[in-house]
Tab-separated table of C-alpha atoms in Angstrom:
chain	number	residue	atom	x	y	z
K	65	UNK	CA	-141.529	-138.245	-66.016
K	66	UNK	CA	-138.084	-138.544	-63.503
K	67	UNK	CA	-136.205	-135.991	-66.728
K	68	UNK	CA	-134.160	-133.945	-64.035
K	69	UNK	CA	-134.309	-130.903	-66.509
K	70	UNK	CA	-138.605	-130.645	-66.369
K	71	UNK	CA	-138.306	-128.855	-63.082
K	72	UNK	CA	-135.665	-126.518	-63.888
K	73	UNK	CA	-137.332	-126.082	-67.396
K	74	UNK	CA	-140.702	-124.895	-65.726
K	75	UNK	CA	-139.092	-122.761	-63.361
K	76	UNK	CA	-137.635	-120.922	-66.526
K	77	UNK	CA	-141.032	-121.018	-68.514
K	78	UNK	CA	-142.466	-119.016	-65.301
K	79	UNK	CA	-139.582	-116.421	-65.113
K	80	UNK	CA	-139.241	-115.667	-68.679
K	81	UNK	CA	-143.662	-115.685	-69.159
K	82	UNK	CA	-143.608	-113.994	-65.722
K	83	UNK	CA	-146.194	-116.584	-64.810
K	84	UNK	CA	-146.662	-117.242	-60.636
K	85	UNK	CA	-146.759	-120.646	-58.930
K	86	UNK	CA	-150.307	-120.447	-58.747
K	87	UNK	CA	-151.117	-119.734	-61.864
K	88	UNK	CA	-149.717	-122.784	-63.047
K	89	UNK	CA	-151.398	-124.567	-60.627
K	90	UNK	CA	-154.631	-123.449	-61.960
K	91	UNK	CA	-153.846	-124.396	-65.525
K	92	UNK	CA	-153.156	-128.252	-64.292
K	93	UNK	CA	-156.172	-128.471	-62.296
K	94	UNK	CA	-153.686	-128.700	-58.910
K	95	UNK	CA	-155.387	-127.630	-55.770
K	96	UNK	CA	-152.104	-125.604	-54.515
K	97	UNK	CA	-149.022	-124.571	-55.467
K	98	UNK	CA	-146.819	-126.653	-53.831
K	99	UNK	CA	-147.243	-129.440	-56.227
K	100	UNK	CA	-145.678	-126.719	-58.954
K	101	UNK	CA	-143.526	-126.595	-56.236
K	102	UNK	CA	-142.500	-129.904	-55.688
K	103	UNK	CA	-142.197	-130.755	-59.380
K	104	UNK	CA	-139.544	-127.636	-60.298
K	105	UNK	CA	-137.435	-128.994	-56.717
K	106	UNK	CA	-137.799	-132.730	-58.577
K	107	UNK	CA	-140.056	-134.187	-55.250
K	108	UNK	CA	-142.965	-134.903	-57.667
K	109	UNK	CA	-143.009	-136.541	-61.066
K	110	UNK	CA	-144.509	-134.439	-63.848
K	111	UNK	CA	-147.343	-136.295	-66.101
K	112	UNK	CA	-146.884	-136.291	-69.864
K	113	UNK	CA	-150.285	-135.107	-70.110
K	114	UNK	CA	-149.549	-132.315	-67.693
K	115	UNK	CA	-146.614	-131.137	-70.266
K	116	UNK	CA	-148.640	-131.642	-72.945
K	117	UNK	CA	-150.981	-129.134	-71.640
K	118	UNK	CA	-148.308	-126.671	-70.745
K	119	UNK	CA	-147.008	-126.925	-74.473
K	120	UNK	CA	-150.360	-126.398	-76.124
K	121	UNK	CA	-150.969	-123.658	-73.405
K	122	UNK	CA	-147.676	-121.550	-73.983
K	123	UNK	CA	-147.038	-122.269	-77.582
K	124	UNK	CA	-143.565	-123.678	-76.753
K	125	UNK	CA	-141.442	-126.957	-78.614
K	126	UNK	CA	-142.796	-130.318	-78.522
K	127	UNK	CA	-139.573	-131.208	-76.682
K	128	UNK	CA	-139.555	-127.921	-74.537
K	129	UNK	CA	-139.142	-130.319	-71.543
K	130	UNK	CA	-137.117	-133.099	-72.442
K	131	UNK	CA	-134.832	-132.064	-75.163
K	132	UNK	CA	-130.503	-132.286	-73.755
K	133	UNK	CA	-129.652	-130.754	-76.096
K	134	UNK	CA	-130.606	-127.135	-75.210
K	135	UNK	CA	-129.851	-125.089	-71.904
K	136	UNK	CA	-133.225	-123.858	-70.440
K	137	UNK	CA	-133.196	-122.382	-66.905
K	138	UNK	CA	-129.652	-123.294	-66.702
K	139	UNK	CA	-126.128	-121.822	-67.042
K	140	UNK	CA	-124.896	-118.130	-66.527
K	141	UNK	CA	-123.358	-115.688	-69.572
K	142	UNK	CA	-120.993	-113.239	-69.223
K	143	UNK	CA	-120.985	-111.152	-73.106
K	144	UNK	CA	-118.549	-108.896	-74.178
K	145	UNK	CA	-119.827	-106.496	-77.297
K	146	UNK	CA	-120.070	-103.409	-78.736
K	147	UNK	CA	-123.687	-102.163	-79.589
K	148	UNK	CA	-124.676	-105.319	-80.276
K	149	UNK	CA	-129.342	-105.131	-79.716
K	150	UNK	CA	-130.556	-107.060	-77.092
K	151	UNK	CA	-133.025	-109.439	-78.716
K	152	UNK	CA	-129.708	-110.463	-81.230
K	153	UNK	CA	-127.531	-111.191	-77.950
K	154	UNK	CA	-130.417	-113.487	-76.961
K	155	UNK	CA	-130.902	-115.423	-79.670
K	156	UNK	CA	-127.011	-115.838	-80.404
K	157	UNK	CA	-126.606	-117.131	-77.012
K	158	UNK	CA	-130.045	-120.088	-77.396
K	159	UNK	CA	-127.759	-121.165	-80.288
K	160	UNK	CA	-124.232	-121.276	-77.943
K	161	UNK	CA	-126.080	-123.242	-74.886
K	162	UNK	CA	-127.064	-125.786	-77.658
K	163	UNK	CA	-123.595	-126.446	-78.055
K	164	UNK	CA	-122.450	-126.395	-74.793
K	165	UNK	CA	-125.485	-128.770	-74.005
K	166	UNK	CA	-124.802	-130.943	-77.006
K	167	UNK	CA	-121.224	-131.542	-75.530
K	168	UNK	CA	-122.653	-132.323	-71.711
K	169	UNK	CA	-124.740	-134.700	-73.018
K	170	UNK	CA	-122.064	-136.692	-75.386
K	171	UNK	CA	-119.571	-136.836	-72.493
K	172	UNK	CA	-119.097	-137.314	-68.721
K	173	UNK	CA	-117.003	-135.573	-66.437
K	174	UNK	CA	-114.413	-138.449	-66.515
K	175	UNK	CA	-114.067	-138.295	-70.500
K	176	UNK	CA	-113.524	-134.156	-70.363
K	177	UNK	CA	-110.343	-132.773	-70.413
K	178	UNK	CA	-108.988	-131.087	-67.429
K	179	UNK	CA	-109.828	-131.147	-63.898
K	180	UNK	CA	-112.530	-132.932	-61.933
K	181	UNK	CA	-112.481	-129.684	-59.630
K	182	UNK	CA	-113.177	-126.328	-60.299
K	183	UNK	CA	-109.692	-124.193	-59.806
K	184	UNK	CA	-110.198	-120.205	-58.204
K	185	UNK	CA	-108.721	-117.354	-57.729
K	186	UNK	CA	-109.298	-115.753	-54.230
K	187	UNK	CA	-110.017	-112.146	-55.158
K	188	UNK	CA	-112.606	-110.440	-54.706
K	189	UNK	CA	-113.666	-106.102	-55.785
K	190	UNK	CA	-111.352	-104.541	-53.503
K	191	UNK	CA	-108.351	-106.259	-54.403
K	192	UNK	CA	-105.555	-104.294	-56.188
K	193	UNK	CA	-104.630	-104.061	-59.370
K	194	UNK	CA	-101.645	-105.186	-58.459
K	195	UNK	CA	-102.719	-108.482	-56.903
K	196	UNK	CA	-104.574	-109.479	-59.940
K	197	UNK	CA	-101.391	-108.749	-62.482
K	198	UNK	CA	-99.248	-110.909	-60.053
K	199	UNK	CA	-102.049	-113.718	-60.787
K	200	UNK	CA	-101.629	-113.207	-64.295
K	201	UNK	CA	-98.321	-113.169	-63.776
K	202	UNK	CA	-97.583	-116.376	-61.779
K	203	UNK	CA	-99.924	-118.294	-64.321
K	204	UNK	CA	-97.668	-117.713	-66.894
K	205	UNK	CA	-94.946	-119.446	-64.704
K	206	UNK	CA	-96.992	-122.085	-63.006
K	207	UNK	CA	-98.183	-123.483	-66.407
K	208	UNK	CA	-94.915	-123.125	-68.427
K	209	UNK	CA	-97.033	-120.853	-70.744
K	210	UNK	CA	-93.277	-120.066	-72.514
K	211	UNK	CA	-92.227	-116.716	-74.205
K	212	UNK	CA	-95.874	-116.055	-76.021
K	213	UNK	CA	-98.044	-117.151	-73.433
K	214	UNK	CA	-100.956	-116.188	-76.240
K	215	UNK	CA	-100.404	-119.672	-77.604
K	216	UNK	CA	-100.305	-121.926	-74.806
K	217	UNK	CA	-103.497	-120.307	-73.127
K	218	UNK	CA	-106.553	-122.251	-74.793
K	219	UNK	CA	-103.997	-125.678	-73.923
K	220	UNK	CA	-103.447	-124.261	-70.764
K	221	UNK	CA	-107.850	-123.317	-70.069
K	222	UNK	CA	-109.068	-127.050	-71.454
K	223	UNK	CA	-106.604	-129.511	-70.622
K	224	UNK	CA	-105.511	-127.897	-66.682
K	225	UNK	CA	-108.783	-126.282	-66.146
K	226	UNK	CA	-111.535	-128.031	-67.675
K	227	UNK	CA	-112.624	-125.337	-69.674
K	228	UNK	CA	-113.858	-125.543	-73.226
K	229	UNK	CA	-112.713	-123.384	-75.316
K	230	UNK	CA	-114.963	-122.460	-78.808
K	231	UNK	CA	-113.658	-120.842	-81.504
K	232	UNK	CA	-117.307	-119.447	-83.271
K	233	UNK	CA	-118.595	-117.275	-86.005
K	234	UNK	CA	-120.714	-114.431	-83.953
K	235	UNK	CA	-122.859	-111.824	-84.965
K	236	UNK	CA	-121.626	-108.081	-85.753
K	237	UNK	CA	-120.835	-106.441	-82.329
K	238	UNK	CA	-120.360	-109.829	-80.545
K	239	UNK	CA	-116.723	-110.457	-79.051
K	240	UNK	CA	-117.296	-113.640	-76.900
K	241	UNK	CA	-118.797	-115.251	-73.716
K	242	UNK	CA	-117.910	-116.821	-70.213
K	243	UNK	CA	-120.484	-119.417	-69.822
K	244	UNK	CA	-120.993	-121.492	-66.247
K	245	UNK	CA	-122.742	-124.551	-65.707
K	246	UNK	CA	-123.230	-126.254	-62.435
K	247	UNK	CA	-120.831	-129.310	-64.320
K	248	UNK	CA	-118.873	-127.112	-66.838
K	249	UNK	CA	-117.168	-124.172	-67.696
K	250	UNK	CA	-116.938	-122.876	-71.374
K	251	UNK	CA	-115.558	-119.956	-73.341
K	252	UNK	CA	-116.638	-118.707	-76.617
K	253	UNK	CA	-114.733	-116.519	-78.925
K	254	UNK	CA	-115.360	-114.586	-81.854
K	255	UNK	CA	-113.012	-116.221	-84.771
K	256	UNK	CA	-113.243	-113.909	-87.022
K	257	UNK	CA	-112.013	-110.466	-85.042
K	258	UNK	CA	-108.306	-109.753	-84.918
K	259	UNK	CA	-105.927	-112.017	-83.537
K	260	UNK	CA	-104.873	-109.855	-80.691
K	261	UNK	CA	-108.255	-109.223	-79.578
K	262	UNK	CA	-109.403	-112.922	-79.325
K	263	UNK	CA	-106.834	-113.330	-77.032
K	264	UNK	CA	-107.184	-110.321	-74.830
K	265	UNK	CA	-111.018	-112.074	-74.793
K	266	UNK	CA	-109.916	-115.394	-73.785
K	267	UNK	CA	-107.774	-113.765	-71.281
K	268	UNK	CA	-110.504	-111.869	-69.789
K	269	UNK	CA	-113.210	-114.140	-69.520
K	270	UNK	CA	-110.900	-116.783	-67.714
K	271	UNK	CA	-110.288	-114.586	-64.865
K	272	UNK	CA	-114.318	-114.271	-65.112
K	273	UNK	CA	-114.205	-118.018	-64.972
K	274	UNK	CA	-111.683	-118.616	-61.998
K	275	UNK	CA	-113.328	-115.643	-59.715
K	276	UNK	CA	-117.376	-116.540	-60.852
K	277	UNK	CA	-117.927	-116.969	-56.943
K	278	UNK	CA	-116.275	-113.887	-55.918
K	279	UNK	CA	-116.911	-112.025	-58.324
K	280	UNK	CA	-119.705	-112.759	-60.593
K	281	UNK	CA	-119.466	-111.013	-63.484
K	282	UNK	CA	-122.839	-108.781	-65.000
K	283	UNK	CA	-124.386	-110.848	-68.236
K	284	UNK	CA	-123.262	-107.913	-70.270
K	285	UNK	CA	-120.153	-106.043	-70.655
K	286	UNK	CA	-118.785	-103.164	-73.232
K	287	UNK	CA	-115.747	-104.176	-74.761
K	288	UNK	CA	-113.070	-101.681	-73.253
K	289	UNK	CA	-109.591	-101.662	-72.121
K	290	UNK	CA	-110.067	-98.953	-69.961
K	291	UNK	CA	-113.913	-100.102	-68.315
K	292	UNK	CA	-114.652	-97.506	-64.938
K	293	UNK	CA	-116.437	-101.116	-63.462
K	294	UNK	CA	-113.852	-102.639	-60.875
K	295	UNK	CA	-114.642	-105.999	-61.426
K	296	UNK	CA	-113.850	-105.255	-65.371
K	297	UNK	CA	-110.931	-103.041	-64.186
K	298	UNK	CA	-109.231	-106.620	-62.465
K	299	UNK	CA	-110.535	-108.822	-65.157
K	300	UNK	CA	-108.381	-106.867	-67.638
K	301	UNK	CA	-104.979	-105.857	-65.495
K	302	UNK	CA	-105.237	-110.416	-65.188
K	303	UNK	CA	-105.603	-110.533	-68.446
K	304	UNK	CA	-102.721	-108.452	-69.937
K	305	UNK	CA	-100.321	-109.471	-67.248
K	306	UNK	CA	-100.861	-112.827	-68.251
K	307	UNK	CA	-100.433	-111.877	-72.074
K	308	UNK	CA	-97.741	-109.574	-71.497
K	309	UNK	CA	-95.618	-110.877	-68.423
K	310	UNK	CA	-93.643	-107.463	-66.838
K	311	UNK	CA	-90.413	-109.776	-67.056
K	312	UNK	CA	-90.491	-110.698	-70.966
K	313	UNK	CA	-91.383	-106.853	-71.756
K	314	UNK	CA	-88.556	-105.763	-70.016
K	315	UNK	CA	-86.326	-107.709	-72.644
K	316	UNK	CA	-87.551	-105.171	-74.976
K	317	UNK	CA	-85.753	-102.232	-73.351
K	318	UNK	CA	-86.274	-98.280	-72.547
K	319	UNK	CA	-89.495	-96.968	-74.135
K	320	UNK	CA	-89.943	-93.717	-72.852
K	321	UNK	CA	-86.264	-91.951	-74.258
K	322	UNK	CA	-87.212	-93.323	-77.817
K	323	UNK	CA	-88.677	-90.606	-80.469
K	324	UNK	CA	-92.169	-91.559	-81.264
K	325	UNK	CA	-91.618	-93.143	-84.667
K	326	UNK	CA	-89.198	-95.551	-82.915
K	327	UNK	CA	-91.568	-96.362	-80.716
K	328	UNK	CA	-94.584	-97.241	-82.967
K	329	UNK	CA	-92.258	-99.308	-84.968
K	330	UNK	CA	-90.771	-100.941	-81.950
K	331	UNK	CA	-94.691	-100.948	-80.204
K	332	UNK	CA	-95.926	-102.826	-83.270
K	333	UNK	CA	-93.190	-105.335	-83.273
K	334	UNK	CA	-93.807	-106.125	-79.803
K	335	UNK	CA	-97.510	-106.688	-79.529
K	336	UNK	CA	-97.016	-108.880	-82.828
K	337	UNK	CA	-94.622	-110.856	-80.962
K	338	UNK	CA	-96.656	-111.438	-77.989
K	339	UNK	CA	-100.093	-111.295	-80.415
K	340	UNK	CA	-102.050	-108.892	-79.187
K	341	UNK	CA	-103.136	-105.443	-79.774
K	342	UNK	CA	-101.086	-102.080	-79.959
K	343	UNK	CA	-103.544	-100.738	-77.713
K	344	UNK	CA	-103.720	-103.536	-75.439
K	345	UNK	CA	-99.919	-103.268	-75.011
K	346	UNK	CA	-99.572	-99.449	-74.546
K	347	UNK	CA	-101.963	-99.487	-71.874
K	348	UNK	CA	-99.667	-102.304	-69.956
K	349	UNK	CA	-97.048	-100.180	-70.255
K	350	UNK	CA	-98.960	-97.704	-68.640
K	351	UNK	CA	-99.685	-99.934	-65.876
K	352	UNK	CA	-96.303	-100.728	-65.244
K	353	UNK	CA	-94.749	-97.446	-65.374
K	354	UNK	CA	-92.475	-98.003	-68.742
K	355	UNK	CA	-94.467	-95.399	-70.467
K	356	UNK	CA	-95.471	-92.231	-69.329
K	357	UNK	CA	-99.880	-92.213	-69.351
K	358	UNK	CA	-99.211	-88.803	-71.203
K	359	UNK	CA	-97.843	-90.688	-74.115
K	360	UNK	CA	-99.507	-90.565	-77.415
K	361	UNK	CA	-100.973	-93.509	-78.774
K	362	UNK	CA	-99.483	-94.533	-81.404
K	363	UNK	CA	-101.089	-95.429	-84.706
K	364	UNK	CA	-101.223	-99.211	-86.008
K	365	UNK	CA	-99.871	-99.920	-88.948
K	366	UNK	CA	-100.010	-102.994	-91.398
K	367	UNK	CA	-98.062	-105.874	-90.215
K	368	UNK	CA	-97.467	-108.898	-92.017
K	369	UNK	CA	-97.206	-111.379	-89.386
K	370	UNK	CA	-97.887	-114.964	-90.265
K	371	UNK	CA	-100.140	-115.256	-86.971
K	372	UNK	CA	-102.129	-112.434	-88.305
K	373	UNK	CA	-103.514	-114.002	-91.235
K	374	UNK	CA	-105.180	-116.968	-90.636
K	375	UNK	CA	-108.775	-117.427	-88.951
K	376	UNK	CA	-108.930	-119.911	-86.282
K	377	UNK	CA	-110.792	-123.258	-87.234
K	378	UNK	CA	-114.151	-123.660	-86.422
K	379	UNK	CA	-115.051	-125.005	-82.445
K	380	UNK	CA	-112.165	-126.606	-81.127
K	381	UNK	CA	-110.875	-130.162	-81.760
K	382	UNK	CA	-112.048	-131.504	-77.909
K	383	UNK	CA	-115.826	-130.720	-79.091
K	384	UNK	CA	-115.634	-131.828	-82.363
K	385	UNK	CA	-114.062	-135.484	-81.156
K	386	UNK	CA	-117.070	-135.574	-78.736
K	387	UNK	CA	-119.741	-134.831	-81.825
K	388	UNK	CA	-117.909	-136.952	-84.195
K	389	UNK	CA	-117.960	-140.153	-81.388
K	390	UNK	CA	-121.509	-139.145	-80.748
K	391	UNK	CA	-122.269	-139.829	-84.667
K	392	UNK	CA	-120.488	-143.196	-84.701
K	393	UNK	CA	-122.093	-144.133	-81.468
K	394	UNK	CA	-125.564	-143.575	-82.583
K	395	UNK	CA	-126.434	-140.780	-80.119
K	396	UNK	CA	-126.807	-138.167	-82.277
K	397	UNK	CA	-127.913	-138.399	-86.302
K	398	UNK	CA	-125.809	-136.921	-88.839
K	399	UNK	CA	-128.910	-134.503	-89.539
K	400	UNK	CA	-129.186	-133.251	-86.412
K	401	UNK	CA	-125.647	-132.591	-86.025
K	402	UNK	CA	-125.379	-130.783	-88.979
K	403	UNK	CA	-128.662	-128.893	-87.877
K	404	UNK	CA	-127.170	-127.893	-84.412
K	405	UNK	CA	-123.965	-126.731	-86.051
K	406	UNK	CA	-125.416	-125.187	-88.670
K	407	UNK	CA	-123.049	-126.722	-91.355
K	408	UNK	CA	-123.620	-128.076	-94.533
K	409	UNK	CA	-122.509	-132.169	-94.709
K	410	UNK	CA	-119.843	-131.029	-96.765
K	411	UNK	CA	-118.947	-127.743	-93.939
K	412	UNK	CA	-118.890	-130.625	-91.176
K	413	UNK	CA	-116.340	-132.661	-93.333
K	414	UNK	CA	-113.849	-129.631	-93.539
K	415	UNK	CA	-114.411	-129.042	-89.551
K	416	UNK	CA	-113.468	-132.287	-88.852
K	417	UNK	CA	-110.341	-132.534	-91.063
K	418	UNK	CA	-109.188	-129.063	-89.679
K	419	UNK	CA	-108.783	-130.122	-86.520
K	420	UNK	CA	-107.869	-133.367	-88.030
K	421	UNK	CA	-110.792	-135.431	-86.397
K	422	UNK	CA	-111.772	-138.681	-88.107
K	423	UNK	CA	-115.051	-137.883	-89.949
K	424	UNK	CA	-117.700	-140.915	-89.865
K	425	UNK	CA	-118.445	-142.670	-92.399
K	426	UNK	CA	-122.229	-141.485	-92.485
K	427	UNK	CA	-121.252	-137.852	-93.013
């Protein structure tokens, strides 16, 4: 079997069982290792009846080796959570590389959106803070990201970077993802946290993204504006420049000879324009010297801004086209679909019309 994903698959099944080269050699009856060898590099062709062996041996899916539409041995993660346990991370993220492997296999490069080439920045941990805002900065002008650059950025990632963008239901403590494949880049958010925090995530895990080779970023990180790690530190001085450019704040005027009550009032109005957090914005400040680092947080308090209220849809309308063509074209059953989403028939119809996707007829 030529499946290019058997070797990479088997490589996994040893890392994760903590199994050696030789002992799998043993189990297939192969004199050495080297033919274990040669069939994870893709030099030798793996036997059906050798799989089927490995299967019954390790307990594992009857399509373990051949399935596309999972990620096994491939793709990095980058999380950002809170508290969220370890074995719950890992099985949240099995169900995301489904997705992401569902939508490799649907399209080619030439039918994504976005770049052929991967686009990055040039920084690496000892560049400055300042350096990494000025990225932020310049993206905003280089991609005519316009006054709330909040709205244009998920335009901005899929259709000028490549990247997909996800809009997902996660699990309590779960914020979102970076996720790198050799072929694609994705991002997953949380849908259902506050607006101003999905975006600060988006924000962050793009810089992730565009600095991967640099920079790679640790498979876990604590949700925190003010993170001690460096590569954290840059990740979120990119992220609120871009968000916040220092040139549309300073529209806002003087915030340091304003009584505190003006300032919460004026504080709130401002992140709600620019849709993100309080805290998120008094910390730019900080950064940029318009507010004194001895100044008092200041508490939120209810807005009623129209952004506020309503939950992104679910996914994004680039993967749901590609899932929706893959029903009409016969490469992927309504059931399975509907299995690998984890939506109801009817809960696929309403994804579909939200992003205003034509639904096929089968659903």
């Amino acid at each position: 079997m030529t499946n290019p994903l058997i070797g990479l698959r088997l490589k996994a099944l040893r890392e994760e069982r903590d199994l050696t080269q030789d002992a799998i050699a043993g189990l297939l009856g192969f004199n050495d290792r080297q033919t274990v060898s040669a069939i994870e590099t893709g030099d030798r062709k793996a036997k059906p009846v050798e799989l089927a062996q490995l299967i019954e041996r390790y307990g594992l899916d009857p399509d373990y080796f051949s399935d596309p539409f999972r990620l096994v041995g491939e793709g990095k993660f980058c999380w950002r959570q809170t508290r969220c346990a370890a074995a719950a991370l890992n099985a949240y993220q099995d169900r995301a590389g489904r997705w992401l492997a569902a939508y490799r296999a649907l399209t080619t490069a030439e039918e994504r959106p976005g770049s052929r080439e991967r686009r990055s920045l040039r920084l690496w941990e000892n560049s400055t803070y300042e350096v990494a805002c000025a990225e932020g900065e310049r993206f905003v002008i280089d991609y005519d990201m316009g006054e709330v650059p909040a709205t244009r950025l998920p335009h901005v990632m899929e259709n000028e970077f490549g990247i997909l963008v996800l809009m997902v239901d996660m699990d309590p403590g779960i914020s979102g993802a970076a996720c790198r494949l050799p072929e694609l880049d994705a991002v997953l958010v949380n849908r259902s946290e506050p607006p101003g925090r999905r975006n600060f995530d988006l924000a962050h895990e793009f810089f992730h993204l565009l600095t991967w080779e640099t920079m790679p970023p640790k498979r876990i990180e604590d949700v925190c504006e003010t993170s001690k790690n460096r590569v954290e530190q840059l990740a979120n001085n990119f992220a609120a420049a871009l968000l916040m450019p220092r040139r549309l704040l300073e529209r806002f005027g003087e915030w340091t000879r304003v009584g505190d009550a003006e300032r919460a009032k004026r504080m709130q109005q401002v992140a709600d324009h620019f849709q993100v957090s309080v805290s998120a914005l008094h910390w730019r400040l900080v950064a940029l010297r318009l507010l004194n680092k001895s100044a008092p947080m200041v508490e939120v308090v209810s807005a009623g801004t129209e952004y506020l209220k309503d939950t992104p849809a679910l996914f994004s309308r680039t993967f749901l086209f590609v899932m929706a063509a893959g029903i009409e074209e016969g490469r992927i059953s309504v059931s399975r679909t509907t299995k690998l989403l984890e939506l109801s028939r009817e809960a696929l119809r309403s994804a579909f019309a939200a992003h205003g996707v034509l639904t096929p007829e089968t659903v």
